[in-house]
Structures are given as structure tokens and as C-alpha cells.
Amino acid sequence: MFFIADLHVHSRFSRATSKNLNLEALYQWARIKGINVVGTGDFTHPQWFKEIQEKLEPDGSGFFKMKNPPREPGLPGAKVSDTTVRFCLSSEISSIYKYGDKVRKNHNLIFAPDLETVSEINARLSQIGNLTADGRPILGLPSRDLLEIITECSERSYLIPAHVWTPWFSTLGSKGGYDSVDECFRDLSHLIFALETGLSSDPAMNWHWSALDRFALISNSDAHSAQKLGREATLFDTEMSYDAMFHALKSRDGFLGTYEFFPQEGKYHLDGHRKCGVSLNPSQTNYRSSGSPMFPQKKKLRVAITGWSLLYRN
Ligand SMILES: [Zn+2]
Ligand SMILES: [Zn+2]
């Protein structure tokens, strides 16, 4: 069956998120927008995990349903679709660590098939850092080691690098990342089968780089409020179950593609520096970085290399 998944979402326990971001709100907005599978987000946070256990129950497919789904959309006049909404146990980890003389800052999405696995992952990660301070915890744990831990907890747990082109906090970011997925995950990189591209990035641009060909490129909302749900999403045509969804990403059989935000509206689409009053679109970056005298205040300019500019520069 055709279904729409939004697998990168947060709870109200993450920093800079809406106070109203609870499971009911996610459920209601998923119904309004017609999203079938929604990440729970933040399962590493003890209080949020408690709510997940209280309010959700397994539906037998590896996904979870609400025990008492709210009837009304909570938004006057909103039309509610008849979408079946299921939750997928998910969380995001912010890893800040040193590797090869450079500080790395990577965000990764992690997924688990059942509550027992989440408990185990949380027990392991709580020995490494504080899981209570933030729904998206900051750990001094290399991405590779995070992948090792979640795989040890269950071979049906998966890691997908988040918004991979974000300059400061991602696997391929120009500031805190690496030049390849293999460099980041080393001996375990064969366990990475998908990458999240992020709001500023466009799949068509990513397709130009053959090193990404082996990954399914997914998109999600990274919603910090329930209304933002589905501003990007990933599309499937397969059985609506946890194993079938991840099998589709691994095999590309049943993975249809993504719904995309206009990349031009994304935070990192353009290069530039606000204080210097510089804003460059990709073709300008390409032209000016080749040494044009028109480059304004060249010394002060800090160019955030996004996916777009990197590919245009090649
Ligand atoms: Zn992130
Ligand atoms: Zn996020």
C-alpha cells in the first residue's frame, strides 16, 4: 500500500520546541495532513518515553497506535482525513566528539522496533551522557560508536544520518562533518543504507554525486511543533510495517521518494554572511569562489558550504 512517513520529529522535551508538542497533537496533525507513519521523536528522554509507554501500544507491525486517540482535530474548521496514523519509535542524538584532530558534530536519527529495545538503548546511552536535559541529547559519542551500540541492542535497530548537508551538525557538513559516509562510520558504514537530506537540500542535486547512489535519500519535517509535521516526508509503496518500511529503504523496492520543501526557502540553501550583507545563490557562489574581484569583503566572508554549492563547485 501507498503510505507517507515523517520520521524526524521532536517532543516538547527538546530545546526550542512547542510546549504543546505531545503525542495527541502529533496524531491530530498527522490526521489533518494525511501522514500515516510519524516518528515519536525523543525516545531517549525518560519522561517522553514514559508518555510513549502510557499512550501508545504495539499494533503488531512494529509500529504503534494510540490507545485513546483524540477524536477532534483540535483546530476549528480543520478537515480530518481518514488516515490511519501509526507511530514509529525514533529519536535523534547530537554527537559532539573529536576525531582526527577535528571536532565533529553529527546528528543522527535512530529507530527501534519495540519498547524493550528502546529501554536497552536508553540504558546504554545513559551511561555515556545525560538523557534528561534535552529530548535530543548531546553525547560525546562518535557516530560510529552510536551505530555500534544500537545495533548491539537489536539488529532491527537502525541509524540514519540526519540532515546530512547542514554545515555545523551533520555527517557531510562543511564545519562538523566528514567528506564521506565511510570516513564517519568506518568499519560499520555498510550498516548505513539511507541518508536524510534536510530542508535546504534537493534530492535532484544529491543525485549528481555518485558517492550517494548507494543510499536511499529520505526527507522528513524535523518538526519542532506539530503544525510543521510533513513539511517534508518520505513515500512508500509496501506493507505498512516497521520491517517492510526499512526493507524498502535498504532494497529501494517499495521506496518511492520524497515530498520536498522548496530548498530555496531552507535555512542553508544560500551561501553568505548576514553581518557582511552577503547572500549568494549557488551559481554566484560558483562564479565568485573562482576568484572574482567582485567578491565583497572577501576576508570576512564565512561561506557555509551547503549541498548545493558543493555540487556546483565540482
Ligand atoms: Zn538535527
Ligand atoms: Zn531534529
mmCIF file of C-alpha atoms and ligand atoms in Angstrom, residues 8 10 92 107-108 136 162-163 169 196 222, ligand 1:
data_model
loop_
_atom_site.group_PDB
_atom_site.id
_atom_site.type_symbol
_atom_site.label_atom_id
_atom_site.label_comp_id
_atom_site.label_asym_id
_atom_site.label_seq_id
_atom_site.Cartn_x
_atom_site.Cartn_y
_atom_site.Cartn_z
ATOM 1 C CA HIS A 8 12.134 13.034 12.126
ATOM 2 C CA HIS A 10 10.608 16.137 18.223
ATOM 3 C CA GLU A 92 17.760 11.994 17.386
ATOM 4 C CA HIS A 107 23.126 14.487 14.261
ATOM 5 C CA ASN A 108 21.776 11.001 13.748
ATOM 6 C CA ARG A 136 17.707 15.464 21.547
ATOM 7 C CA ALA A 162 20.150 13.398 9.859
ATOM 8 C CA HIS A 163 20.055 16.443 7.530
ATOM 9 C CA PHE A 169 25.775 19.455 12.725
ATOM 10 C CA GLU A 196 18.190 12.321 5.393
ATOM 11 C CA ASP A 222 12.281 17.806 11.707
HETATM 12 ZN ZN ZN B 1 19.273 17.741 13.992
#
